[in-house]
Coordinates of C-alpha atoms and ligand atoms in Angstrom, one line a residue:
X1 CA 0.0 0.0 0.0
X2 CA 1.6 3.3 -0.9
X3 CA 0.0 6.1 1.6
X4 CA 2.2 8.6 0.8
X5 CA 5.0 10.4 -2.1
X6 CA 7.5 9.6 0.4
X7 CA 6.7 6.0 1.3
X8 CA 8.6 3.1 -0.4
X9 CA 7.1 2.2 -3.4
X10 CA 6.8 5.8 -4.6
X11 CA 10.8 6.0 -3.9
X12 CA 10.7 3.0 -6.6
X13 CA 8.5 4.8 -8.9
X14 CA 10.8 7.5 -8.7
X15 CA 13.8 5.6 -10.3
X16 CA 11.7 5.2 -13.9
X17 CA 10.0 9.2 -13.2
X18 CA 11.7 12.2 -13.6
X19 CA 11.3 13.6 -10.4
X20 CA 9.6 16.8 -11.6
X21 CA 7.4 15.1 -13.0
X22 CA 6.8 13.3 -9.2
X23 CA 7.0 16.5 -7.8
X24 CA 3.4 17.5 -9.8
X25 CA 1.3 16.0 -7.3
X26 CA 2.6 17.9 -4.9
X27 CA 2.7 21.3 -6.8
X28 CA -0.6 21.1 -7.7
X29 CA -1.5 20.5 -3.7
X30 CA 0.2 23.7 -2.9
X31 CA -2.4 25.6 -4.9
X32 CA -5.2 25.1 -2.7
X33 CA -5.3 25.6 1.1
X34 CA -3.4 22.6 3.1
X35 CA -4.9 20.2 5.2
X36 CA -6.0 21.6 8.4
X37 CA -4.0 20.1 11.4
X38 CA -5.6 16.5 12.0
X39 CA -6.5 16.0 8.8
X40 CA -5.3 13.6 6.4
X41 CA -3.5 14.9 2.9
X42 CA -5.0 14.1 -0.8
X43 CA -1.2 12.8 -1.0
X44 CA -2.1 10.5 1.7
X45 CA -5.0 8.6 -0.9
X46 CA -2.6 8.3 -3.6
X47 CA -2.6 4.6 -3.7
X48 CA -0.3 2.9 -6.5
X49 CA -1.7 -0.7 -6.3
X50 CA -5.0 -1.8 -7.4
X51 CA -7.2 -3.7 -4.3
X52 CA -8.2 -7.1 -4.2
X53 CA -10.1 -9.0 -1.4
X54 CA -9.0 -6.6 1.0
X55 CA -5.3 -6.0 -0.1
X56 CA -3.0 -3.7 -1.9
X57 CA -2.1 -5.9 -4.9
X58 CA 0.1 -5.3 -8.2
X59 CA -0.6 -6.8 -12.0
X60 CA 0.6 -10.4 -12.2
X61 CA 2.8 -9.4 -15.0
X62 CA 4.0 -6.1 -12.5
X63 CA 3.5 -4.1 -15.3
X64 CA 1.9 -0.5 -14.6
X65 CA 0.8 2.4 -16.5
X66 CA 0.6 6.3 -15.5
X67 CA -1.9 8.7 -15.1
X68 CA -1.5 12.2 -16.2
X69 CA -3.0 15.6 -14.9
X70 CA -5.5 16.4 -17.9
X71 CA -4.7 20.2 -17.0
X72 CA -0.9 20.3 -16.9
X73 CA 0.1 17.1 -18.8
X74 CA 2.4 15.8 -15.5
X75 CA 2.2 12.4 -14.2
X76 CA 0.5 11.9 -11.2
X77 CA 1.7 8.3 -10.6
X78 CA 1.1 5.2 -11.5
X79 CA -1.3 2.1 -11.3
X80 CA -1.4 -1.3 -12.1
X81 CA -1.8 -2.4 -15.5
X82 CA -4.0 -5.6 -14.7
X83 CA -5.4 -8.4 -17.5
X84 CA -7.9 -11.0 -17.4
X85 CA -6.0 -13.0 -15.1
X86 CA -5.6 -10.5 -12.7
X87 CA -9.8 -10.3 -13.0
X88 CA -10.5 -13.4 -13.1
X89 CA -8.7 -13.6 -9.5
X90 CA -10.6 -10.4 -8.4
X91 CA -13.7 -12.2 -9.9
X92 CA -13.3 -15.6 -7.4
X93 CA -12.5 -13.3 -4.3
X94 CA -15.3 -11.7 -4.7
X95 CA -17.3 -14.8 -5.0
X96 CA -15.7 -16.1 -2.1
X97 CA -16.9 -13.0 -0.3
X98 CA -20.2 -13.2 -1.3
X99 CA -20.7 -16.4 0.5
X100 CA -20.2 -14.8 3.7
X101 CA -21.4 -11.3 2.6
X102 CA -24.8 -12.6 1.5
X103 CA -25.3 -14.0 5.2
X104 CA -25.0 -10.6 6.9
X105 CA -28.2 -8.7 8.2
X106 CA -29.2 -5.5 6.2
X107 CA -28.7 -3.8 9.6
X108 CA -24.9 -4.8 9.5
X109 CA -24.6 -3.4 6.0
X110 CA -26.0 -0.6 6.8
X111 CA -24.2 0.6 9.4
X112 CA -20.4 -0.6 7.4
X113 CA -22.0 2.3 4.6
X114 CA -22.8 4.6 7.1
X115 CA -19.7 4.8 8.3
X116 CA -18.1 4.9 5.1
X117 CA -20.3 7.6 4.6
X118 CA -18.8 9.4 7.6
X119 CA -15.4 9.0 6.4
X120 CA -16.1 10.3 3.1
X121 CA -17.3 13.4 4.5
X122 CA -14.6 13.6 7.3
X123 CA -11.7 13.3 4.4
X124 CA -14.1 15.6 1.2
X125 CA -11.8 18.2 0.7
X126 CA -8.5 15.4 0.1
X127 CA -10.7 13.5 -2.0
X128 CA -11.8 16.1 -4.0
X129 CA -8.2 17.3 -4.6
X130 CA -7.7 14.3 -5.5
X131 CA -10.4 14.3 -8.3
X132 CA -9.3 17.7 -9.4
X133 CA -6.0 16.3 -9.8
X134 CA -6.8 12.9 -12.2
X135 CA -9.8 14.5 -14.0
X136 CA -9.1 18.1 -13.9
X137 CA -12.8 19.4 -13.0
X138 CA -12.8 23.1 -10.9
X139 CA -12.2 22.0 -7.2
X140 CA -15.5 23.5 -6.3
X141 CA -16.9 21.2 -8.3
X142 CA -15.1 18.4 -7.2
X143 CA -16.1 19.0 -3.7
X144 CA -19.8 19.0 -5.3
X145 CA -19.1 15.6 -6.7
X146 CA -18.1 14.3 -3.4
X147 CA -21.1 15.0 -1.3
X148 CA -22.9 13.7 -4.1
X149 CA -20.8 10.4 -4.4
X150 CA -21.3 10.5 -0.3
X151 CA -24.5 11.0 -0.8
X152 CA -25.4 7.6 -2.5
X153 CA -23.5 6.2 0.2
X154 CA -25.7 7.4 3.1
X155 CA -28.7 7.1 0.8
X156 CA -27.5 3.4 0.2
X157 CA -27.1 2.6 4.0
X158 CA -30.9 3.4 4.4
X159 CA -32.1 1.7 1.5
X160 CA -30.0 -1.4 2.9
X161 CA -32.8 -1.4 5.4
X162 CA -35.9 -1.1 3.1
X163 CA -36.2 -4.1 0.9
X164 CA -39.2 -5.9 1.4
X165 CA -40.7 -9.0 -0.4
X166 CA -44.3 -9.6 -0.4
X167 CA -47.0 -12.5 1.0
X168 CA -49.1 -13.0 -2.1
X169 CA -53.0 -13.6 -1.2
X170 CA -52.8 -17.7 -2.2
X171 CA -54.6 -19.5 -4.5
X172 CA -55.4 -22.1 -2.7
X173 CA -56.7 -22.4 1.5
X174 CA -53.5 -25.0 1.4
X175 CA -50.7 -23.1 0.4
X176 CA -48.7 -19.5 1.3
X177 CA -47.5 -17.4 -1.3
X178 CA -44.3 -15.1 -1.0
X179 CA -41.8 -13.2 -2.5
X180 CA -38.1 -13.1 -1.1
X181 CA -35.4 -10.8 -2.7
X182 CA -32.0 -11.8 -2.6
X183 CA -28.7 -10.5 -4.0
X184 CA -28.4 -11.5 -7.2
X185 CA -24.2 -12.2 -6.4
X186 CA -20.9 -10.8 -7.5
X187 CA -21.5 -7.4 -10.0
X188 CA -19.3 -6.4 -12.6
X189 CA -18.8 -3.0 -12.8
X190 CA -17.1 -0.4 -15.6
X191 CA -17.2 3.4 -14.6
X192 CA -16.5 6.2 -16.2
X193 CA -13.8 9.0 -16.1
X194 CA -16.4 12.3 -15.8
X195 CA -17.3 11.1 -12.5
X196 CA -14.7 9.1 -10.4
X197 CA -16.3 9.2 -7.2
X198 CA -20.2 9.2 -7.6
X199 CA -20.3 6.5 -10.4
X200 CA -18.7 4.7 -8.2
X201 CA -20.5 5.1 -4.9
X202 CA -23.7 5.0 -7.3
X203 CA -23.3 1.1 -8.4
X204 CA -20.8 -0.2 -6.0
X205 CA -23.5 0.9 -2.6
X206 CA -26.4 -0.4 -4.6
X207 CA -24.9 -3.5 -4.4
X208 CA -23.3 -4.1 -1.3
X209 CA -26.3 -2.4 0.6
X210 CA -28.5 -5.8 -1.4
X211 CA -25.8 -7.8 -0.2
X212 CA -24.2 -8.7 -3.3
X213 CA -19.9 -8.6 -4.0
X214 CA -18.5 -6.6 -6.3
X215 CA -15.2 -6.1 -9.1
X216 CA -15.3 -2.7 -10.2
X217 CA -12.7 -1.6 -13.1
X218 CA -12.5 2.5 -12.9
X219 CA -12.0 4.7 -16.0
X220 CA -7.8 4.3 -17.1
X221 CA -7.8 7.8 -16.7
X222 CA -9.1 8.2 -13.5
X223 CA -8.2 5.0 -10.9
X224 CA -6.8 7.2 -7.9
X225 CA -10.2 8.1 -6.9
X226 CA -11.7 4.5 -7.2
X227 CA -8.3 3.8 -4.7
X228 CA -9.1 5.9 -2.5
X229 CA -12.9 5.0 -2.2
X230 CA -11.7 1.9 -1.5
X231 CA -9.0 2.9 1.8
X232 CA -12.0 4.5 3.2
X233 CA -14.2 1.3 2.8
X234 CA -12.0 -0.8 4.5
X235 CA -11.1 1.5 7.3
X236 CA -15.2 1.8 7.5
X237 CA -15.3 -2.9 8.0
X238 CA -16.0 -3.5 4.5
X239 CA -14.8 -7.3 4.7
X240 CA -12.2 -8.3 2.1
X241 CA -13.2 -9.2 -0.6
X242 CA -16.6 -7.4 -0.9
X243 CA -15.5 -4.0 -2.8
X244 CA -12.5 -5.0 -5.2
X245 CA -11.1 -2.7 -7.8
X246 CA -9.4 -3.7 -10.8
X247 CA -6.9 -1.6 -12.5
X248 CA -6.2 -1.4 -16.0
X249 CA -4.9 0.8 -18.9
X250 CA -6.5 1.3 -22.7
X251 CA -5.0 -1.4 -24.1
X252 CA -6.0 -4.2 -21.0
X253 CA -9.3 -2.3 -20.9
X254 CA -11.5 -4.9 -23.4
X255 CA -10.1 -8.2 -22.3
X256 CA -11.0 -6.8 -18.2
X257 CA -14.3 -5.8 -19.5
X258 CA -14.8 -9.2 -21.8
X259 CA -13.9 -11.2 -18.5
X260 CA -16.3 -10.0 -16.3
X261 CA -19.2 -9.9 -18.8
X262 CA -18.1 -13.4 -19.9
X263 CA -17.7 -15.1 -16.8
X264 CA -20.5 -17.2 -15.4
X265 CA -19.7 -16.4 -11.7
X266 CA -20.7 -12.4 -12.2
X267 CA -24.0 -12.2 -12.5
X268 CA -25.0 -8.9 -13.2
X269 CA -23.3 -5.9 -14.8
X270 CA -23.1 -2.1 -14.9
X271 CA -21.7 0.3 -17.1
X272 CA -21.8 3.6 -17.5
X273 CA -19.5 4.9 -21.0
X274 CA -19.9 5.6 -24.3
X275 CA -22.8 3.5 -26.3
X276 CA -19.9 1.5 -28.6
X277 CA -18.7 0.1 -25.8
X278 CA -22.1 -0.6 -23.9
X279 CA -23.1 -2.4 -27.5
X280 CA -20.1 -4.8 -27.0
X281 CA -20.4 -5.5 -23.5
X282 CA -24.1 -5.8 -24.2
X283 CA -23.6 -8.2 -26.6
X284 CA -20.1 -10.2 -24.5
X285 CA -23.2 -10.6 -21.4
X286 CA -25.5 -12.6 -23.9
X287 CA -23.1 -15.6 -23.4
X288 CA -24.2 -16.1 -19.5
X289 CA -27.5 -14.7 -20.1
X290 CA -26.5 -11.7 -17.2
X291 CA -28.3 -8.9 -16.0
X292 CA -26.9 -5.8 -17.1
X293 CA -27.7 -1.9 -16.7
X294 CA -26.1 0.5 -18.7
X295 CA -25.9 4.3 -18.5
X296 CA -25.0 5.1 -22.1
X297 CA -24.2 8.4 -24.5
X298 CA -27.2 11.1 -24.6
X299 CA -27.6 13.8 -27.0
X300 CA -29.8 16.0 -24.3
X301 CA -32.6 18.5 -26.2
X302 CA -32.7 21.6 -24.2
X303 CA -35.9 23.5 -25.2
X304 CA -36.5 27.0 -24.9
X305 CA -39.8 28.1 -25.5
X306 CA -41.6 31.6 -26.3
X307 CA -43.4 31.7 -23.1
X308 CA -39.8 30.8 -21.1
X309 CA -38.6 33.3 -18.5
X310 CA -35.1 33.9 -20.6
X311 CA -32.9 34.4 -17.4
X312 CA -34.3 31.4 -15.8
X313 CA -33.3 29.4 -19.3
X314 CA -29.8 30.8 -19.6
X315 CA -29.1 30.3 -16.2
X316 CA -30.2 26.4 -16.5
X317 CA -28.3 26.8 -19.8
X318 CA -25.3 27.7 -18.0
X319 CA -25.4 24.6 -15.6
X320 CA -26.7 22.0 -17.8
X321 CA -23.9 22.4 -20.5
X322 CA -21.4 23.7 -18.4
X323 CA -20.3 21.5 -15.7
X324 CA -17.9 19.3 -15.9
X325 CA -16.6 21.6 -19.1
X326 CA -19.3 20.0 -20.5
X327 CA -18.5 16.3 -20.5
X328 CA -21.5 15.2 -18.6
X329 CA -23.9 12.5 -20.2
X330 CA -27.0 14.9 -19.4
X331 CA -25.0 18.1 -20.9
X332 CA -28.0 20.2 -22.8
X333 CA -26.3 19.0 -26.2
X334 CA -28.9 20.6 -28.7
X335 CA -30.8 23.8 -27.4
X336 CA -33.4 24.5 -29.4
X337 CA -34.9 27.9 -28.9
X338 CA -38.2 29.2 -30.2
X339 CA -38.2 32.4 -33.0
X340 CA -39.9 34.9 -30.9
X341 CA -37.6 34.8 -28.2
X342 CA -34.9 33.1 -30.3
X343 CA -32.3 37.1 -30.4
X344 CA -32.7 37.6 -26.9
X345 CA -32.1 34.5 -25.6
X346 CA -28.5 34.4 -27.6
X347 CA -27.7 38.3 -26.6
X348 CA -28.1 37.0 -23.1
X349 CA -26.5 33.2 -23.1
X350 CA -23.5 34.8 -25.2
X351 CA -23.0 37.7 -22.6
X352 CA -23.3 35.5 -19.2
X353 CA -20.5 33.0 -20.9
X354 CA -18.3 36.1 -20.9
X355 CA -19.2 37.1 -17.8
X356 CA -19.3 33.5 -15.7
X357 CA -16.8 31.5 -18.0
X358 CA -13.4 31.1 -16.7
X359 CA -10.7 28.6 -18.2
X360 CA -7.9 27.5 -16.7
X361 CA -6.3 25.0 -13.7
X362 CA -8.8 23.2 -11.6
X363 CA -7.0 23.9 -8.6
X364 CA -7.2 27.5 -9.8
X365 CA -10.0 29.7 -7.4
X366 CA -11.3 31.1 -10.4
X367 CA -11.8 28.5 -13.1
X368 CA -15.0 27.4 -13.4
X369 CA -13.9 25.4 -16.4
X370 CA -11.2 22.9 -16.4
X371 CA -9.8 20.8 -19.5
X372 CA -11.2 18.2 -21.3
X373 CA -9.9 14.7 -20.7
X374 CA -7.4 14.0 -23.3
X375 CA -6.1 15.5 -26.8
X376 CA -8.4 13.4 -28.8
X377 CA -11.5 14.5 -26.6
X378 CA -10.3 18.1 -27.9
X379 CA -9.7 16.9 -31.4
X380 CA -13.5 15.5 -31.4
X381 CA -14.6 19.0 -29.9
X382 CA -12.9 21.0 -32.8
X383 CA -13.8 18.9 -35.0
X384 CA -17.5 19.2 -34.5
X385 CA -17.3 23.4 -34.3
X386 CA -15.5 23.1 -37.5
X387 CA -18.0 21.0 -39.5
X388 CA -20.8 23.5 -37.8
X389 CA -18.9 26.4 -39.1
X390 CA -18.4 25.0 -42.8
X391 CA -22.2 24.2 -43.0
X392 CA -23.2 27.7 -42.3
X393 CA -23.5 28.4 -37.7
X394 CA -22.7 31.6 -36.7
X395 CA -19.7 31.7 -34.4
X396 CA -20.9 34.2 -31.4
X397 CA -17.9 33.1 -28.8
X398 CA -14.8 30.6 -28.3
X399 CA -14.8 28.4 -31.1
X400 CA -11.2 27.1 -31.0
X401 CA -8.3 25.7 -28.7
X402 CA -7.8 27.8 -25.6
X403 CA -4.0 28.7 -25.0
X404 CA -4.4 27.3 -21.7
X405 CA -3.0 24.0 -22.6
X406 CA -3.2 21.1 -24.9
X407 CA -6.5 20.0 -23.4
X408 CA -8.2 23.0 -23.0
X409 CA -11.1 24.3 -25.3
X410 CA -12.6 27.9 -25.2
X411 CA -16.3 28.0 -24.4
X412 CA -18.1 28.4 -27.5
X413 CA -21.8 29.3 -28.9
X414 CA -22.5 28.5 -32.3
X415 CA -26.1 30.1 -33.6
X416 CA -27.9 29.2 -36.8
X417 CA -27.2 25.5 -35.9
X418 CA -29.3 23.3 -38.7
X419 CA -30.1 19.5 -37.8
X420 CA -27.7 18.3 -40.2
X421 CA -24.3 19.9 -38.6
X422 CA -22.6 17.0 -36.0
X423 CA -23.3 19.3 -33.1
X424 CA -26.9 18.8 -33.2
X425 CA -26.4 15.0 -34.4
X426 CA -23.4 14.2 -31.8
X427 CA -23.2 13.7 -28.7
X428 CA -20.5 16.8 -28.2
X429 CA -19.0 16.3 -24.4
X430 CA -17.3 19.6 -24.2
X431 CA -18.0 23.6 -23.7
X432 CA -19.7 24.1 -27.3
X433 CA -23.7 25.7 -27.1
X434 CA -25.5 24.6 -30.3
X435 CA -28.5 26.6 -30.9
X436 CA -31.1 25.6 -33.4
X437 CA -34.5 28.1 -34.0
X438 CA -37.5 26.5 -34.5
X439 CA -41.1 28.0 -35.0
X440 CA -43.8 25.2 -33.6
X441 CA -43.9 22.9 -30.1
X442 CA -44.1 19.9 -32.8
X443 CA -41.0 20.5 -34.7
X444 CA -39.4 21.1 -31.4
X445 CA -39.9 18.1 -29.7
X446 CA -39.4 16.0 -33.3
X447 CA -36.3 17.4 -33.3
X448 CA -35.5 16.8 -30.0
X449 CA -36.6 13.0 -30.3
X450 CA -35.1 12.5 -33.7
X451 CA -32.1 11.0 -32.1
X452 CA -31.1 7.3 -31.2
X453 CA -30.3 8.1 -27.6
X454 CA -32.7 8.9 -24.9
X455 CA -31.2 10.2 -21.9
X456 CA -32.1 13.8 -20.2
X457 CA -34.3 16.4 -22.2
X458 CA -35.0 20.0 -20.6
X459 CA -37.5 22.6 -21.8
X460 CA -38.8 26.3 -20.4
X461 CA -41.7 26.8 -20.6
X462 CA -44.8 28.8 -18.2
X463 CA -47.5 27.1 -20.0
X464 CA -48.9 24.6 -17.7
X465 CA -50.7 22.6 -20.5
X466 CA -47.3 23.1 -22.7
X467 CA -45.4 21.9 -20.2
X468 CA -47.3 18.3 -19.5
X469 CA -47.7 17.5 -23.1
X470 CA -43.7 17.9 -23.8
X471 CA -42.4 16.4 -20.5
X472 CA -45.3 13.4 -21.5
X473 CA -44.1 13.4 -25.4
X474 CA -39.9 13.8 -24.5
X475 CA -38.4 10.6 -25.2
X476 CA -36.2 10.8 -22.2
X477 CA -35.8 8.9 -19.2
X478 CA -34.5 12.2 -17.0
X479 CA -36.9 15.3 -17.7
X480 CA -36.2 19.0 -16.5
X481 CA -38.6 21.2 -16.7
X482 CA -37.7 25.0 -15.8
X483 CA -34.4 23.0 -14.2
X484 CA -31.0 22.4 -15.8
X485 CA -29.6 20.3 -13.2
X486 CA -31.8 17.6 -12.3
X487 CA -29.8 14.7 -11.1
X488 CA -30.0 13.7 -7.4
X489 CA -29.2 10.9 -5.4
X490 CA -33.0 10.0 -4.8
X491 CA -34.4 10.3 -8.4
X492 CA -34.0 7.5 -10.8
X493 CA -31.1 8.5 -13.5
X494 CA -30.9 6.1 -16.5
X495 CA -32.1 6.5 -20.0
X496 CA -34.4 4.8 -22.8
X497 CA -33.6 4.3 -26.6
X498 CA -29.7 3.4 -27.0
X499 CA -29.2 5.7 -23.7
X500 CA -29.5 2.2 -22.1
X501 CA -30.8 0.3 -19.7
X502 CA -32.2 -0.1 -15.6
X503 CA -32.0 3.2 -13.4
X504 CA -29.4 4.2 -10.6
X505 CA -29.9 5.6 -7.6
X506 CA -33.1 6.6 -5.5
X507 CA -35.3 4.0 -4.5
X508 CA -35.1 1.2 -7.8
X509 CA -31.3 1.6 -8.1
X510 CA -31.1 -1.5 -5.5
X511 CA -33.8 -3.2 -7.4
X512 CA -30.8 -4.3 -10.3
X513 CA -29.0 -6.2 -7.5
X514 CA -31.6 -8.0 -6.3
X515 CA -33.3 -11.7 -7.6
X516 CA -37.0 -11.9 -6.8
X517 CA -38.0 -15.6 -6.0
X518 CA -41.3 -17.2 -5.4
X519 CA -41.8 -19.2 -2.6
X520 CA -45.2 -21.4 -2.8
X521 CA -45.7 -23.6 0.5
X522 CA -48.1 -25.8 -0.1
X523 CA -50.0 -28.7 1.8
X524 CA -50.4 -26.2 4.7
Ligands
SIN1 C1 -23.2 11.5 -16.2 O1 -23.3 10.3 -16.1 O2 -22.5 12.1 -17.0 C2 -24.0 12.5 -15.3 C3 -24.0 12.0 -13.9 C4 -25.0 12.7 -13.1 O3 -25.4 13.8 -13.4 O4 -25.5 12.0 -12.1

């Protein structure tokens, strides 16, 4: 287990690093206030082995790869580069664990979440600095991500508590009729690199609170907050073998992902990623007949319409397809904005970008938006703006790479956006407003459902009759209405169409872990 930069195996690490580019971590650190005395150090969750029934464990081959800060370039450190062997291990730990795990009371589960909940809380600001450092999101938004990963946590911990089968009215004088729920077993689990803590704490509590096991593979960009989930589990009497993290870079990512979809001891898995990869682990699951949920790409509609209070809309604007620079799957992707209010809305979303919109270091006070993942993430991004400007969009702000960095994109609105440009067909993760004009409610929401994916949709509107038929007609499974930032730990978040499949969170997230069996007793 490495706790610390100065602890043993970092000194190993530092023989094949340069050590400035060892010293980043720290550097970065410096930039925000320190700990306060008592408290623990982000350094101090910078674990460099992956964890396996309760252990700190390298690859089998000891090979590892390195993570990078997204918004200098640096290395942060390294993890281990893990295979399907290494899984398949992780895989019969977990099923070991589940034997035991399985027998516990939902009480006892509950109260090992609820104090993992505590320590999340107790250590937020480290972990967040943390996540600021691997994904390179504002830290006041990281902090934001960790109450909300803590949040499914404690929400988890009571939900532990609340599943209930049923005593079915028999058919018979003779016989009883119930319903038991039981974890379904060990989960599978692939999470994404936009959200390294809550996708985690989203899936991963689901399950444990329903008694199952679980081997979770975090995004190869972002394994250090995964890690450090997992110290805090542990330290909370999560039994080994119950939470186990595999670790693995690009090129180990699709035989990690094939082995736990293939394998007939997991019985269930979730995803949350692009829609190409859901498709393929979609299809690798079909071999063991396995539950799956998947939280896929979206392509979000976010409609304004003529009888919209304008501020209200920019400002949900602003949060919907900002945050996270906007790589979030429920990012307004294609804002559609009626004619009569179509000017005004643009004067005012173009002039609060200026105002609110600040580029630059996470660990910066001011940025409210950090890089974009990787070079090719901002390759994609130009791409799209370019193909938007060729076919005709008026450029109002941004538009190209910011001279912040290699990963960095300005904040851009396009106007004039037609249907046919990649912006309004893509899903875009990254700072670029698309806005299309439409005249009628029907062309609206036919654009809006044109697309294969089904995730969020948001529309203003102050007609109460306008505002049932369009939330009723959106083909969406998350719907904001008046609100651009809808997700919360107690509502359902999943999606329909090729947005995928089951809901997290709130009070059916557990409901994917769980088996339902009839029990008939008959003779009675
Ligand atoms: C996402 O999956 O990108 C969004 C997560 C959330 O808002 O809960």
């Amino acid at each position: 287990m490495v706790c610390c930069m100065c602890s043993r195996s970092v000194q190993i690490l530092s023989r094949q690093l340069k050590l400035s580019q060892l010293r980043v971590f720290h550097i970065a650190m410096d930039t925000v206030p320190p700990a306060a005395s008592g408290v623990r150090s982000a350094s101090s969750f910078l674990f460099d082995k992956a964890f396996v029934n309760g252990q700190w464990v390298t690859a089998k081959s000891g090979s590892v790869y390195q993570i990078t800060n997204p918004s200098t370039g640096k290395t942060i450190g390294s993890v281990p580069d893990m295979n399907a062997d290494d899984t398949q291990q992780a895989i019969e730990k977990a099923n070991a664990a589940f034997l035991r795990w399985r027998e516990t009371t939902a009480k006892e589960r509950s109260l090992i979440l609820r104090k993992w909940f505590d320590l999340t809380n107790q250590n937020k600001l480290e972990l967040a600095k943390l996540l600021t450092a691997e994904n390179g999101k504002p830290l006041k938004e990281a902090i934001g991500e960790i109450n909300y990963a803590a949040g499914f946590i404690e929400w988890y911990a009571e939900e532990a508590r609340r599943v209930y089968g049923d005593v079915i009215p028999p058919t018979a004088a003779s016989k009883r009729m119930l319903v038991l729920k039981q974890p379904i077993g060990v989960a599978g689990m692939i999470t994404p690199w936009n959200f390294p803590s809550a996708m985690i704490t989203r899936k991963a509590c689901a399950a444990i609170a329903a008694g199952c096991t679980v081997v979770l593979k975090p995004a190869e960009d972002t394994p250090f907050s995964a890690l450090a989930m997992c110290q805090l589990a542990k330290e909370a009497g999560l039994p080994d073998g119950v939470l186990n993290v595999v670790t693995s870079s690009r090129d180990n990512a699709p035989s990690v992902g094939n082995t736990l979809c293939a394998s007939p001891i997991i019985k269930k898995i979730s995803f949350t990623g692009s829609t190409v990869t859901g498709k393929i682990l979609l299809q690798q699951s079909a071999s063991t007949v396995k539950k799956v949920s998947l939280e896929l790409g979206g392509n979000a509609p976010f409609i304004v319409f003529d009888s919209a209070d304008i501020e209200a809309a920019v400002q949900g604007t602003m949060v919907s397809k900002f945050r996270c620079s906007g790589q979030t799957c429920v990012c307004a992707n294609k804002i559609l904005v009626q004619e009569g209010v179509y000017e005004r809305y643009v004067a005012r979303l173009a002039e609060v970008m200026k105002q609110e919109l600040r580029v630059g270091d996470g660990f910066d006070d001011s940025t409210t938006q950090g890089p974009l993942i990787n070079s090719k993430a901002v390759d994609k991004v130009e791409s799209i703006v370019e193909d938007a400007k060729k076919l005709g969009a008026g450029l109002l702000y941004g538009g190209k790479r910011s001279d912040k960095g290699e990963n960095f994109f300005e904040p851009t609105l396009l106007s004039n956006v037609t249907v046919e440009m990649r912006c309004a067909k893509e899903e875009i993760f990254g700072p670029v407003a698309a806005v299309i004009k439409f005249k009628t409610e029907e062309e609206a929401v036919a654009i809006a459902n044109s697309s294969n994916s089904g995730l969020a949709g948001y529309f203003y509107s102050q007609n109460l009759s306008q505002i049932w038929r369009v939330a009723e007609k959106l083909e969406v499974g998350l719907c904001g209405v008046n609100d651009g930032l809808i997700s919360a730990i107690e509502a359902p978040f999943g999606g329909v169409k090729e947005s995928g499949l089951g809901r997290e969170g709130s009070k059916y997230g557990i409901d994917d872990y769980l088996e339902i069996k009839y029990v008939c007793i008959g003779g009675l």
